[in-house]
PDB file of C-alpha atoms in Angstrom:
ATOM      1  CA  MET V   1     -32.781  18.431 -49.798  1.00 44.00           C
ATOM      2  CA  ALA V   2     -32.863  19.939 -46.650  1.00 46.00           C
ATOM      3  CA  ALA V   3     -29.861  20.259 -43.637  1.00 46.00           C
ATOM      4  CA  GLY V   4     -29.715  17.036 -41.089  1.00 53.00           C
ATOM      5  CA  SER V   5     -29.385  14.199 -44.856  1.00 72.00           C
ATOM      6  CA  SER V   6     -26.298  12.606 -45.803  1.00 74.00           C
ATOM      7  CA  CYS V   7     -23.186  14.028 -47.773  1.00 75.00           C
ATOM      8  CA  PRO V   8     -23.008  12.043 -50.631  1.00 71.00           C
ATOM      9  CA  ILE V   9     -19.458  11.906 -51.199  1.00 70.00           C
ATOM     10  CA  CYS V  10     -18.252  11.581 -47.543  1.00 69.00           C
ATOM     11  CA  ARG V  11     -21.363   9.600 -46.189  1.00 68.00           C
ATOM     12  CA  GLU V  12     -21.382  12.126 -43.078  1.00 72.00           C
ATOM     13  CA  ALA V  13     -24.496  13.212 -41.917  1.00 74.00           C
ATOM     14  CA  ILE V  14     -25.225  17.223 -42.708  1.00 74.00           C
ATOM     15  CA  LEU V  15     -25.618  19.151 -39.078  1.00 71.00           C
ATOM     16  CA  SER V  16     -28.697  21.164 -38.763  1.00 62.00           C
ATOM     17  CA  GLU V  17     -26.645  24.430 -37.505  1.00 56.00           C
ATOM     18  CA  SER V  18     -24.016  24.044 -40.561  1.00 64.00           C
ATOM     19  CA  PHE V  19     -24.514  26.032 -44.202  1.00 68.00           C
ATOM     20  CA  PRO V  20     -24.578  23.143 -46.826  1.00 74.00           C
ATOM     21  CA  THR V  21     -24.042  23.870 -50.274  1.00 78.00           C
ATOM     22  CA  VAL V  22     -26.707  22.843 -52.624  1.00 81.00           C
ATOM     23  CA  CYS V  23     -26.909  21.970 -56.698  1.00 78.00           C
ATOM     24  CA  GLY V  24     -28.845  24.340 -58.903  1.00 77.00           C
ATOM     25  CA  LYS V  25     -30.033  21.618 -60.903  1.00 77.00           C
ATOM     26  CA  CYS V  26     -30.530  18.673 -58.415  1.00 80.00           C
ATOM     27  CA  HIS V  27     -30.797  20.082 -55.768  1.00 79.00           C
ATOM     28  CA  GLN V  28     -28.540  17.428 -53.387  1.00 77.00           C
ATOM     29  CA  ALA V  29     -27.317  19.034 -50.299  1.00 80.00           C
ATOM     30  CA  LEU V  30     -23.203  18.570 -49.923  1.00 77.00           C
ATOM     31  CA  HIS V  31     -20.608  19.809 -47.532  1.00 75.00           C
ATOM     32  CA  GLU V  32     -18.528  22.815 -48.465  1.00 75.00           C
ATOM     33  CA  GLU V  33     -15.933  21.369 -48.494  1.00 75.00           C
ATOM     34  CA  CYS V  34     -16.336  18.145 -50.186  1.00 74.00           C
ATOM     35  CA  LEU V  35     -17.246  19.870 -52.913  1.00 74.00           C
ATOM     36  CA  GLN V  36     -14.937  22.902 -52.915  1.00 73.00           C
ATOM     37  CA  THR V  37     -12.273  19.828 -52.957  1.00 69.00           C
ATOM     38  CA  GLY V  38     -14.135  18.416 -56.223  1.00 67.00           C
ATOM     39  CA  LEU V  39     -14.553  21.436 -57.793  1.00 70.00           C
ATOM     40  CA  VAL V  40     -10.515  22.060 -58.091  1.00 64.00           C
ATOM     41  CA  THR V  41     -10.443  19.314 -60.972  1.00 63.00           C
ATOM     42  CA  ASP V  42     -13.641  19.650 -61.849  1.00 66.00           C
ATOM     43  CA  SER V  43     -16.593  21.902 -62.238  1.00 69.00           C
ATOM     44  CA  ARG V  44     -19.852  19.405 -62.593  1.00 72.00           C
ATOM     45  CA  CYS V  45     -21.737  18.326 -59.938  1.00 76.00           C
ATOM     46  CA  PRO V  46     -20.960  14.736 -58.373  1.00 69.00           C
ATOM     47  CA  LEU V  47     -24.373  13.330 -58.361  1.00 71.00           C
ATOM     48  CA  CYS V  48     -26.121  14.592 -61.480  1.00 75.00           C
ATOM     49  CA  ARG V  49     -23.195  16.032 -63.524  1.00 72.00           C
ATOM     50  CA  THR V  50     -24.478  19.506 -64.267  1.00 76.00           C
ATOM     51  CA  ASP V  51     -22.371  21.992 -64.643  1.00 74.00           C
ATOM     52  CA  LEU V  52     -22.203  24.111 -61.530  1.00 74.00           C
ATOM     53  CA  ALA V  53     -20.826  26.664 -64.029  1.00 70.00           C
ATOM     54  CA  SER V  54     -23.867  27.539 -65.399  1.00 73.00           C
ATOM     55  CA  ALA V  55     -26.200  26.062 -63.131  1.00 75.00           C
ATOM     56  CA  GLY V  56     -24.326  27.178 -60.004  1.00 76.00           C
ATOM     57  CA  TYR V  57     -24.792  26.125 -56.171  1.00 75.00           C
ATOM     58  CA  SER V  58     -26.147  27.784 -53.590  1.00 75.00           C
ATOM     59  CA  LEU V  59     -24.400  28.321 -50.257  1.00 75.00           C
ATOM     60  CA  ARG V  60     -25.657  30.375 -47.161  1.00 74.00           C
ATOM     61  CA  GLY V  61     -28.582  31.951 -49.544  1.00 70.00           C
ATOM     62  CA  GLU V  62     -26.104  32.887 -52.018  1.00 74.00           C
ATOM     63  CA  VAL V  63     -25.800  31.533 -55.700  1.00 77.00           C
ATOM     64  CA  HIS V  64     -22.077  30.760 -56.528  1.00 74.00           C
ATOM     65  CA  HIS V  65     -20.766  29.650 -60.199  1.00 73.00           C
ATOM     66  CA  PRO V  66     -17.436  28.179 -60.143  1.00 70.00           C
ATOM     67  CA  GLU V  67     -15.170  28.006 -63.293  1.00 63.00           C
ATOM     68  CA  ARG V  68     -15.577  25.921 -65.804  1.00 58.00           C
ATOM     69  CA  ARG V  69     -12.957  23.067 -65.005  1.00 53.00           C
ATOM     70  CA  ARG V  70     -12.651  19.625 -67.031  1.00 50.00           C
ATOM     71  CA  LEU V  71     -10.838  16.733 -66.167  1.00 48.00           C
ATOM     72  CA  SER V  72      -8.243  16.040 -69.065  1.00 45.00           C
ATOM     73  CA  GLU V  73      -8.267  13.367 -71.202  1.00 42.00           C
ATOM     74  CA  GLN V  74      -5.387  11.523 -69.455  1.00 42.00           C
ATOM     75  CA  MET V  75      -7.747  11.328 -66.487  1.00 46.00           C
ATOM     76  CA  ARG V  76     -10.841  10.468 -69.012  1.00 46.00           C
ATOM     77  CA  THR V  77      -8.953   7.194 -69.921  1.00 46.00           C
ATOM     78  CA  ALA V  78      -8.463   3.891 -68.312  1.00 45.00           C
ATOM     79  CA  ALA V  79      -4.963   5.332 -66.542  1.00 46.00           C
ATOM     80  CA  PHE V  80      -7.341   7.514 -64.239  1.00 51.00           C
ATOM     81  CA  PRO V  81      -8.610   4.468 -62.015  1.00 56.00           C
ATOM     82  CA  THR V  82      -4.982   3.503 -61.123  1.00 58.00           C
ATOM     83  CA  ALA V  83      -3.273   6.745 -60.196  1.00 59.00           C
ATOM     84  CA  LEU V  84      -6.783   7.088 -57.792  1.00 61.00           C
ATOM     85  CA  PHE V  85      -6.132   3.933 -56.313  1.00 63.00           C
ATOM     86  CA  GLN V  86      -2.374   4.873 -56.146  1.00 63.00           C
ATOM     87  CA  GLU V  87      -3.308   7.929 -54.605  1.00 62.00           C
ATOM     88  CA  LEU V  88      -5.462   6.046 -52.097  1.00 65.00           C
ATOM     89  CA  HIS V  89      -2.710   3.860 -51.226  1.00 66.00           C
ATOM     90  CA  GLU V  90      -0.496   7.537 -50.354  1.00 67.00           C
ATOM     91  CA  VAL V  91      -3.091   8.330 -48.409  1.00 67.00           C
ATOM     92  CA  VAL V  92      -3.269   5.634 -46.056  1.00 68.00           C
ATOM     93  CA  ALA V  93       0.520   5.231 -45.933  1.00 68.00           C
ATOM     94  CA  GLY V  94       0.688   8.509 -44.737  1.00 68.00           C
ATOM     95  CA  ILE V  95      -1.854   7.840 -42.090  1.00 67.00           C
ATOM     96  CA  ASN V  96       0.089   4.878 -41.052  1.00 68.00           C
ATOM     97  CA  VAL V  97       3.246   7.363 -40.707  1.00 69.00           C
ATOM     98  CA  LEU V  98       0.939   9.657 -38.561  1.00 67.00           C
ATOM     99  CA  HIS V  99       0.062   7.081 -36.223  1.00 66.00           C
ATOM    100  CA  ASP V 100       3.266   6.154 -35.628  1.00 68.00           C
ATOM    101  CA  GLN V 101       4.245  10.013 -34.967  1.00 67.00           C
ATOM    102  CA  VAL V 102       1.497  10.049 -32.279  1.00 67.00           C
ATOM    103  CA  GLN V 103       3.006   6.933 -30.598  1.00 67.00           C
ATOM    104  CA  ARG V 104       6.199   8.254 -30.337  1.00 67.00           C
ATOM    105  CA  HIS V 105       5.032  11.826 -29.246  1.00 64.00           C
ATOM    106  CA  VAL V 106       2.641  10.027 -26.958  1.00 61.00           C
ATOM    107  CA  ARG V 107       5.998   7.854 -25.468  1.00 64.00           C
ATOM    108  CA  ASN V 108       7.851  11.406 -25.147  1.00 62.00           C
ATOM    109  CA  PRO V 109       5.415  14.705 -24.963  1.00 56.00           C
ATOM    110  CA  ALA V 110       8.212  16.853 -25.301  1.00 54.00           C
ATOM    111  CA  LEU V 111       9.065  15.714 -28.911  1.00 55.00           C
ATOM    112  CA  ILE V 112       5.211  16.847 -29.601  1.00 56.00           C
ATOM    113  CA  ALA V 113       5.760  19.320 -32.787  1.00 55.00           C
ATOM    114  CA  GLY V 114       2.836  21.221 -34.768  1.00 57.00           C
ATOM    115  CA  ASP V 115       4.122  19.514 -38.604  1.00 61.00           C
ATOM    116  CA  VAL V 116       1.868  16.566 -36.891  1.00 63.00           C
ATOM    117  CA  VAL V 117      -1.490  18.577 -36.777  1.00 63.00           C
ATOM    118  CA  HIS V 118      -0.384  19.972 -40.478  1.00 65.00           C
ATOM    119  CA  SER V 119      -0.023  16.261 -41.786  1.00 67.00           C
ATOM    120  CA  ALA V 120      -3.172  15.218 -40.652  1.00 68.00           C
ATOM    121  CA  ALA V 121      -5.000  18.364 -42.592  1.00 67.00           C
ATOM    122  CA  VAL V 122      -3.217  17.898 -45.369  1.00 68.00           C
ATOM    123  CA  LEU V 123      -4.491  13.948 -45.142  1.00 69.00           C
ATOM    124  CA  THR V 124      -7.820  14.631 -44.360  1.00 68.00           C
ATOM    125  CA  ARG V 125      -8.152  17.187 -47.642  1.00 68.00           C
ATOM    126  CA  ARG V 126      -6.245  14.578 -50.014  1.00 67.00           C
ATOM    127  CA  ALA V 127      -8.864  12.200 -48.433  1.00 68.00           C
ATOM    128  CA  ARG V 128     -11.917  14.657 -49.569  1.00 66.00           C
ATOM    129  CA  ALA V 129     -10.516  15.517 -52.634  1.00 66.00           C
ATOM    130  CA  LEU V 130     -10.110  11.440 -53.477  1.00 66.00           C
ATOM    131  CA  ALA V 131     -14.278  10.871 -52.653  1.00 64.00           C
ATOM    132  CA  ALA V 132     -15.123  13.839 -54.585  1.00 63.00           C
ATOM    133  CA  GLN V 133     -13.061  12.413 -57.520  1.00 63.00           C
ATOM    134  CA  VAL V 134     -14.790   8.977 -57.429  1.00 61.00           C
ATOM    135  CA  PHE V 135     -17.876  10.262 -58.958  1.00 60.00           C
ATOM    136  CA  SER V 136     -16.042  12.069 -61.804  1.00 58.00           C
ATOM    137  CA  VAL V 137     -14.106   8.446 -62.742  1.00 58.00           C
ATOM    138  CA  PRO V 138     -15.855   6.935 -66.552  1.00 56.00           C
ATOM    139  CA  GLY V 139     -16.213   3.372 -66.202  1.00 58.00           C
ATOM    140  CA  LEU V 140     -16.201   2.356 -62.712  1.00 61.00           C
ATOM    141  CA  PRO V 141     -18.486  -0.194 -61.293  1.00 64.00           C
ATOM    142  CA  GLN V 142     -21.160   1.000 -58.594  1.00 68.00           C
ATOM    143  CA  GLU V 143     -19.346  -1.909 -56.462  1.00 70.00           C
ATOM    144  CA  VAL V 144     -16.071  -0.237 -56.793  1.00 66.00           C
ATOM    145  CA  MET V 145     -17.326   3.666 -55.839  1.00 68.00           C
ATOM    146  CA  ASP V 146     -19.366   2.603 -53.168  1.00 72.00           C
ATOM    147  CA  ARG V 147     -16.250   0.559 -51.799  1.00 72.00           C
ATOM    148  CA  LEU V 148     -13.822   3.493 -52.051  1.00 70.00           C
ATOM    149  CA  GLN V 149     -16.427   5.664 -50.622  1.00 70.00           C
ATOM    150  CA  GLN V 150     -16.785   3.491 -47.726  1.00 72.00           C
ATOM    151  CA  ILE V 151     -12.695   3.264 -47.338  1.00 72.00           C
ATOM    152  CA  LEU V 152     -12.736   7.041 -47.179  1.00 69.00           C
ATOM    153  CA  ALA V 153     -15.602   7.449 -45.288  1.00 70.00           C
ATOM    154  CA  ASP V 154     -13.650   4.878 -42.630  1.00 72.00           C
ATOM    155  CA  LEU V 155     -10.382   6.753 -42.624  1.00 71.00           C
ATOM    156  CA  TRP V 156     -11.854  10.545 -41.593  1.00 68.00           C
ATOM    157  CA  PRO V 157     -12.573   9.748 -38.035  1.00 72.00           C
ATOM    158  CA  ILE V 158      -9.459   8.072 -38.097  1.00 72.00           C
ATOM    159  CA  LEU V 159      -7.799  11.167 -39.474  1.00 70.00           C
ATOM    160  CA  GLU V 160      -9.711  13.208 -36.898  1.00 72.00           C
ATOM    161  CA  ARG V 161      -8.905  11.279 -33.728  1.00 74.00           C
ATOM    162  CA  ILE V 162      -5.623  11.536 -34.722  1.00 71.00           C
ATOM    163  CA  VAL V 163      -5.700  15.337 -34.822  1.00 70.00           C
ATOM    164  CA  GLY V 164      -7.748  15.484 -31.324  1.00 73.00           C
ATOM    165  CA  ILE V 165      -5.081  13.399 -29.623  1.00 72.00           C
ATOM    166  CA  VAL V 166      -2.393  15.566 -30.761  1.00 70.00           C
ATOM    167  CA  ASP V 167      -4.349  18.760 -29.942  1.00 71.00           C
ATOM    168  CA  THR V 168      -4.556  17.130 -26.239  1.00 74.00           C
ATOM    169  CA  LEU V 169      -0.811  16.971 -26.750  1.00 70.00           C
ATOM    170  CA  LEU V 170       0.137  19.772 -27.381  1.00 70.00           C
ATOM    171  CA  VAL V 171      -2.449  21.599 -24.892  1.00 72.00           C
ATOM    172  CA  GLU V 172      -0.355  19.281 -22.274  1.00 72.00           C
ATOM    173  CA  SER V 173       3.148  20.303 -23.463  1.00 70.00           C
ATOM    174  CA  ARG V 174       2.235  24.313 -23.445  1.00 72.00           C
ATOM    175  CA  ALA V 175       0.672  23.353 -19.985  1.00 73.00           C
ATOM    176  CA  ARG V 176       4.229  22.150 -19.050  1.00 72.00           C
ATOM    177  CA  ASP V 177       6.221  24.879 -20.686  1.00 73.00           C
ATOM    178  CA  GLN V 178       3.607  27.331 -18.620  1.00 73.00           C
ATOM    179  CA  LEU V 179       4.457  25.305 -15.398  1.00 74.00           C
ATOM    180  CA  ALA V 180       8.514  25.328 -15.608  1.00 77.00           C
ATOM    181  CA  GLU V 181       8.251  29.044 -16.480  1.00 78.00           C
ATOM    182  CA  LEU V 182       6.321  29.682 -13.163  1.00 75.00           C
ATOM    183  CA  ASP V 183       8.703  27.699 -11.367  1.00 78.00           C
ATOM    184  CA  ALA V 184      11.743  29.220 -12.708  1.00 80.00           C
ATOM    185  CA  ARG V 185      10.095  32.786 -11.984  1.00 77.00           C
ATOM    186  CA  LEU V 186       9.349  31.700  -8.225  1.00 76.00           C
ATOM    187  CA  ARG V 187      12.809  30.310  -7.963  1.00 78.00           C
ATOM    188  CA  ALA V 188      14.586  33.569  -9.296  1.00 78.00           C
ATOM    189  CA  ALA V 189      11.859  35.824  -6.806  1.00 76.00           C
ATOM    190  CA  ARG V 190      13.090  33.948  -3.823  1.00 74.00           C
ATOM    191  CA  ASP V 191      16.863  34.130  -4.688  1.00 77.00           C
ATOM    192  CA  SER V 192      16.123  37.661  -5.179  1.00 77.00           C
ATOM    193  CA  ALA V 193      14.260  38.319  -1.986  1.00 74.00           C
ATOM    194  CA  ARG V 194      16.944  36.301   0.055  1.00 73.00           C
ATOM    195  CA  SER V 195      19.607  38.852  -1.535  1.00 74.00           C
ATOM    196  CA  ALA V 196      17.818  41.556  -0.259  1.00 68.00           C
ATOM    197  CA  VAL V 197      17.074  40.409   3.451  1.00 58.00           C
ATOM    198  CA  PRO V 198      20.349  41.909   5.630  1.00 59.00           C
ATOM    199  CA  ARG V 199      22.491  39.099   6.742  1.00 58.00           C
ATOM    200  CA  SER V 200      22.090  39.891  10.411  1.00 54.00           C
ATOM    201  CA  ARG V 201      18.363  39.474   9.829  1.00 53.00           C
ATOM    202  CA  GLN V 202      18.480  36.253   8.336  1.00 53.00           C
ATOM    203  CA  PRO V 203      17.448  33.299  10.082  1.00 56.00           C
ATOM    204  CA  ARG V 204      20.415  31.395  11.482  1.00 59.00           C
ATOM    205  CA  ARG V 205      21.033  27.932  10.460  1.00 61.00           C
ATOM    206  CA  SER V 206      22.178  25.349  13.274  1.00 64.00           C
ATOM    207  CA  ALA V 207      24.991  24.106  12.684  1.00 61.00           C
ATOM    208  CA  PRO V 208      24.591  20.245  11.930  1.00 67.00           C
ATOM    209  CA  ALA V 209      25.664  18.156  14.897  1.00 67.00           C
ATOM    210  CA  PRO V 210      28.977  16.443  14.663  1.00 69.00           C
ATOM    211  CA  ALA V 211      28.771  12.926  14.009  1.00 70.00           C
ATOM    212  CA  ALA V 212      29.804  10.225  16.974  1.00 70.00           C
ATOM    213  CA  PRO V 213      33.013   8.299  15.532  1.00 72.00           C
ATOM    214  CA  ARG V 214      32.423   5.039  14.626  1.00 75.00           C
ATOM    215  CA  ARG V 215      34.551   2.576  16.805  1.00 76.00           C
ATOM    216  CA  PRO V 216      36.214  -0.484  14.927  1.00 75.00           C
ATOM    217  CA  PRO V 217      34.917  -3.824  14.802  1.00 75.00           C
ATOM    218  CA  PRO V 218      35.644  -5.919  17.648  1.00 75.00           C
ATOM    219  CA  VAL V 219      38.910  -8.709  16.328  1.00 73.00           C
ATOM    220  CA  ARG V 220      37.532 -12.171  16.482  1.00 72.00           C
ATOM    221  CA  ARG V 221      40.740 -14.496  17.275  1.00 70.00           C
ATOM    222  CA  ARG V 222      40.690 -17.895  15.717  1.00 66.00           C
ATOM    223  CA  PRO V 223      41.346 -20.991  18.156  1.00 61.00           C
ATOM    224  CA  ALA V 224      44.865 -22.585  17.484  1.00 58.00           C
ATOM    225  CA  ALA V 225      44.715 -25.594  15.170  1.00 54.00           C
ATOM    226  CA  ALA V 226      46.123 -27.971  17.962  1.00 52.00           C
ATOM    227  CA  THR V 227      42.978 -27.269  20.891  1.00 54.00           C
ATOM    228  CA  ARG V 228      39.805 -28.987  19.981  1.00 56.00           C
ATOM    229  CA  ALA V 229      36.958 -27.427  20.765  1.00 56.00           C
ATOM    230  CA  VAL V 230      35.312 -29.501  23.031  1.00 57.00           C
ATOM    231  CA  PRO V 231      31.263 -29.736  22.162  1.00 60.00           C
ATOM    232  CA  VAL V 232      29.192 -28.743  24.993  1.00 58.00           C
ATOM    233  CA  ARG V 233      26.536 -30.461  25.773  1.00 63.00           C
ATOM    234  CA  LYS V 234      23.197 -28.450  26.225  1.00 61.00           C
ATOM    235  CA  ARG V 235      20.700 -29.365  28.298  1.00 58.00           C
ATOM    236  CA  PRO V 236      17.420 -28.955  26.533  1.00 59.00           C
ATOM    237  CA  ALA V 237      14.971 -26.148  27.306  1.00 56.00           C
ATOM    238  CA  ALA V 238      12.194 -28.231  28.743  1.00 56.00           C
ATOM    239  CA  SER V 239      14.896 -30.204  31.156  1.00 56.00           C
ATOM    240  CA  ILE V 240      16.195 -26.418  32.359  1.00 55.00           C
ATOM    241  CA  SER V 241      12.636 -24.962  32.585  1.00 57.00           C
ATOM    242  CA  ALA V 242      11.354 -28.250  34.540  1.00 55.00           C
ATOM    243  CA  ALA V 243      14.785 -27.188  36.892  1.00 53.00           C
ATOM    244  CA  LYS V 244      14.218 -24.016  37.797  1.00 55.00           C
ATOM    245  CA  ARG V 245      10.721 -24.561  38.214  1.00 55.00           C
ATOM    246  CA  THR V 246      11.737 -27.308  41.167  1.00 53.00           C
ATOM    247  CA  LYS V 247      14.262 -25.952  42.910  1.00 53.00           C
ATOM    248  CA  PRO V 248      12.129 -23.317  44.893  1.00 61.00           C
ATOM    249  CA  VAL V 249       9.294 -26.091  45.409  1.00 61.00           C
ATOM    250  CA  LYS V 250      11.921 -28.037  47.649  1.00 67.00           C
ATOM    251  CA  ALA V 251      13.493 -25.255  49.196  1.00 72.00           C
ATOM    252  CA  VAL V 252       9.608 -23.967  50.437  1.00 71.00           C
ATOM    253  CA  GLN V 253       9.206 -28.026  51.612  1.00 76.00           C
ATOM    254  CA  LEU V 254      12.487 -27.489  53.404  1.00 78.00           C
ATOM    255  CA  LYS V 255      11.677 -24.599  55.384  1.00 78.00           C
ATOM    256  CA  GLN V 256       8.147 -25.988  56.206  1.00 80.00           C
ATOM    257  CA  THR V 257       9.506 -29.352  57.499  1.00 81.00           C
ATOM    258  CA  ARG V 258      11.850 -27.486  59.451  1.00 82.00           C
ATOM    259  CA  LYS V 259       9.343 -25.420  61.119  1.00 82.00           C
ATOM    260  CA  ILE V 260       7.112 -28.472  61.924  1.00 84.00           C
ATOM    261  CA  THR V 261      10.218 -30.192  63.504  1.00 83.00           C
ATOM    262  CA  ALA V 262      10.856 -27.413  65.357  1.00 82.00           C
ATOM    263  CA  ALA V 263       7.035 -26.547  66.671  1.00 81.00           C
ATOM    264  CA  ALA V 264       7.221 -30.388  67.359  1.00 80.00           C
ATOM    265  CA  GLY V 265      10.188 -30.331  69.691  1.00 79.00           C
ATOM    266  CA  SER V 266       9.112 -26.979  71.359  1.00 80.00           C
ATOM    267  CA  LYS V 267       6.099 -28.826  72.404  1.00 79.00           C
ATOM    268  CA  ARG V 268       7.719 -32.009  73.510  1.00 80.00           C
ATOM    269  CA  ALA V 269      10.184 -29.917  75.712  1.00 80.00           C
ATOM    270  CA  ALA V 270       6.826 -27.843  77.061  1.00 80.00           C
ATOM    271  CA  ALA V 271       5.054 -31.202  77.747  1.00 80.00           C
ATOM    272  CA  LYS V 272       7.839 -32.623  79.979  1.00 78.00           C
ATOM    273  CA  THR V 273       8.450 -29.281  82.245  1.00 80.00           C
ATOM    274  CA  THR V 274       4.715 -29.720  82.752  1.00 79.00           C
ATOM    275  CA  SER V 275       5.060 -33.136  83.673  1.00 75.00           C
ATOM    276  CA  ARG V 276       7.837 -32.752  85.733  1.00 78.00           C
ATOM    277  CA  SER V 277       6.131 -29.856  87.536  1.00 76.00           C
ATOM    278  CA  ARG V 278       2.992 -32.185  88.247  1.00 78.00           C
ATOM    279  CA  VAL V 279       5.101 -34.631  89.626  1.00 74.00           C
ATOM    280  CA  ALA V 280       7.030 -32.448  91.570  1.00 76.00           C
ATOM    281  CA  LYS V 281       4.050 -30.919  93.049  1.00 74.00           C
ATOM    282  CA  THR V 282       2.373 -34.257  93.762  1.00 78.00           C
ATOM    283  CA  THR V 283       5.276 -35.653  95.697  1.00 76.00           C
ATOM    284  CA  SER V 284       5.469 -32.247  97.613  1.00 73.00           C
ATOM    285  CA  ARG V 285       1.406 -32.655  98.482  1.00 74.00           C
ATOM    286  CA  SER V 286       2.030 -36.632  99.729  1.00 74.00           C
ATOM    287  CA  ARG V 287       5.078 -35.224 101.929  1.00 75.00           C
ATOM    288  CA  VAL V 288       3.178 -32.389 103.622  1.00 70.00           C
ATOM    289  CA  ALA V 289       0.368 -34.756 104.212  1.00 72.00           C
ATOM    290  CA  THR V 290       2.239 -37.742 105.831  1.00 77.00           C
ATOM    291  CA  SER V 291       4.026 -35.277 107.180  1.00 74.00           C
ATOM    292  CA  GLY V 292       0.723 -33.604 108.951  1.00 72.00           C
ATOM    293  CA  LYS V 293      -0.533 -37.083 109.720  1.00 72.00           C
ATOM    294  CA  ARG V 294       2.502 -38.257 111.747  1.00 76.00           C
ATOM    295  CA  ALA V 295       2.669 -34.668 113.586  1.00 73.00           C
ATOM    296  CA  GLY V 296      -1.045 -35.685 114.208  1.00 72.00           C
ATOM    297  CA  GLN V 297      -0.399 -38.994 115.661  1.00 75.00           C
ATOM    298  CA  LYS V 298       2.443 -37.426 117.775  1.00 72.00           C
ATOM    299  CA  VAL V 299      -0.100 -35.104 119.214  1.00 69.00           C
ATOM    300  CA  ALA V 300      -2.686 -37.677 120.451  1.00 72.00           C
ATOM    301  CA  ALA V 301      -0.341 -40.191 121.699  1.00 73.00           C
ATOM    302  CA  CYS V 302       1.253 -37.527 124.206  1.00 71.00           C
ATOM    303  CA  SER V 303      -2.443 -36.027 124.938  1.00 68.00           C
ATOM    304  CA  SER V 304      -3.610 -40.256 125.910  1.00 67.00           C
ATOM    305  CA  GLY V 305      -0.153 -40.644 127.888  1.00 59.00           C
ATOM    306  CA  LYS V 306       0.812 -43.210 125.306  1.00 53.00           C
ATOM    307  CA  ARG V 307       4.276 -43.590 123.345  1.00 54.00           C
ATOM    308  CA  PRO V 308       3.811 -43.679 119.886  1.00 50.00           C
ATOM    309  CA  ALA V 309       4.368 -46.825 117.620  1.00 51.00           C
ATOM    310  CA  ALA V 310       7.389 -46.133 116.596  1.00 49.00           C
ATOM    311  CA  ALA V 311       8.753 -44.865 120.317  1.00 48.00           C
ATOM    312  CA  SER V 312       7.318 -48.148 121.484  1.00 48.00           C
ATOM    313  CA  ARG V 313       9.153 -50.082 119.132  1.00 50.00           C
ATOM    314  CA  LYS V 314      12.516 -48.776 119.452  1.00 47.00           C
ATOM    315  CA  VAL V 315      11.917 -49.191 122.692  1.00 44.00           C
ATOM    316  CA  SER V 316      11.495 -52.732 122.556  1.00 46.00           C
ATOM    317  CA  ALA V 317      14.118 -53.234 119.889  1.00 45.00           C
ATOM    318  CA  SER V 318      16.235 -51.521 122.265  1.00 45.00           C
ATOM    319  CA  SER V 319      15.218 -53.427 125.576  1.00 46.00           C
ATOM    320  CA  GLY V 320      15.516 -56.479 123.145  1.00 45.00           C
ATOM    321  CA  THR V 321      19.063 -55.767 122.693  1.00 43.00           C
ATOM    322  CA  THR V 322      19.905 -55.492 125.939  1.00 42.00           C
ATOM    323  CA  VAL V 323      17.772 -58.602 127.122  1.00 40.00           C
ATOM    324  CA  ARG V 324      20.126 -60.450 124.163  1.00 43.00           C
ATOM    325  CA  LYS V 325      23.091 -58.499 125.918  1.00 42.00           C
ATOM    326  CA  LYS V 326      22.541 -59.714 128.923  1.00 41.00           C
ATOM    327  CA  ARG V 327      21.854 -63.654 128.040  1.00 39.00           C
TER     328      ARG V 327
END
């Protein structure tokens, strides 16, 4: 059978780049590891039950003849299936223990160890040996054999995944160890470089600034028991702000009214002075006019030889008085 088919023992595909083993009689391709595990207990082909010691099997173009081996009579009896199932339970229990170890190492990678990889490899070999021995058990029903093969085929990917996780953890732990070693070397080189440099060339470190002294907290004195704290009525913020707003407005209004009254008073005084000056001017003009009129009358009377009316009146008045006196 050509490469690319599946192995009847582990139920996994046979890759084209691998070198499978081929039975000399039935020409069935098997994994080399699966066949070698089965040949440890029985030298017969797991499928056709032909003795490979005589028929042989081919590997990489060469024909091999293993040693003739047979299962003991105890293994051929009914006790063999019981031992087979016991071995299967032990393999499953070992896988559980291995899983717990891996979980512990995942939580703390510093505890990773190489024995985990060794345990996984041992469990894988035991599972493959069980798969090879299933075909050599006489009297097992086909359903049981298929079920066992399926269980073992499901166990191998789990084991391989665990081995891969452990390998990754090992690589990470080694990388951490290498980083720690590199850090230690760098520190040693830095210390040696500092010691090699003279003290005079070393940069001076500025002294730290002195810390300011801490002031003791102020002592809070409590009021005496006899004194009672009088509650202070606080004006609401709205009224305070309104009062603050109204004060400057009232002052401005008062200044404006004072200015207006001062301007009105000055206008009144100016009006009084102007009226007085006008009255004085008119009176002086009227006096000048009357005096001019009288002077004109006198001049006219003198030129005509007549006395002025006022003089005649005085004369008449004086003559009258004289007349009255004579009487």
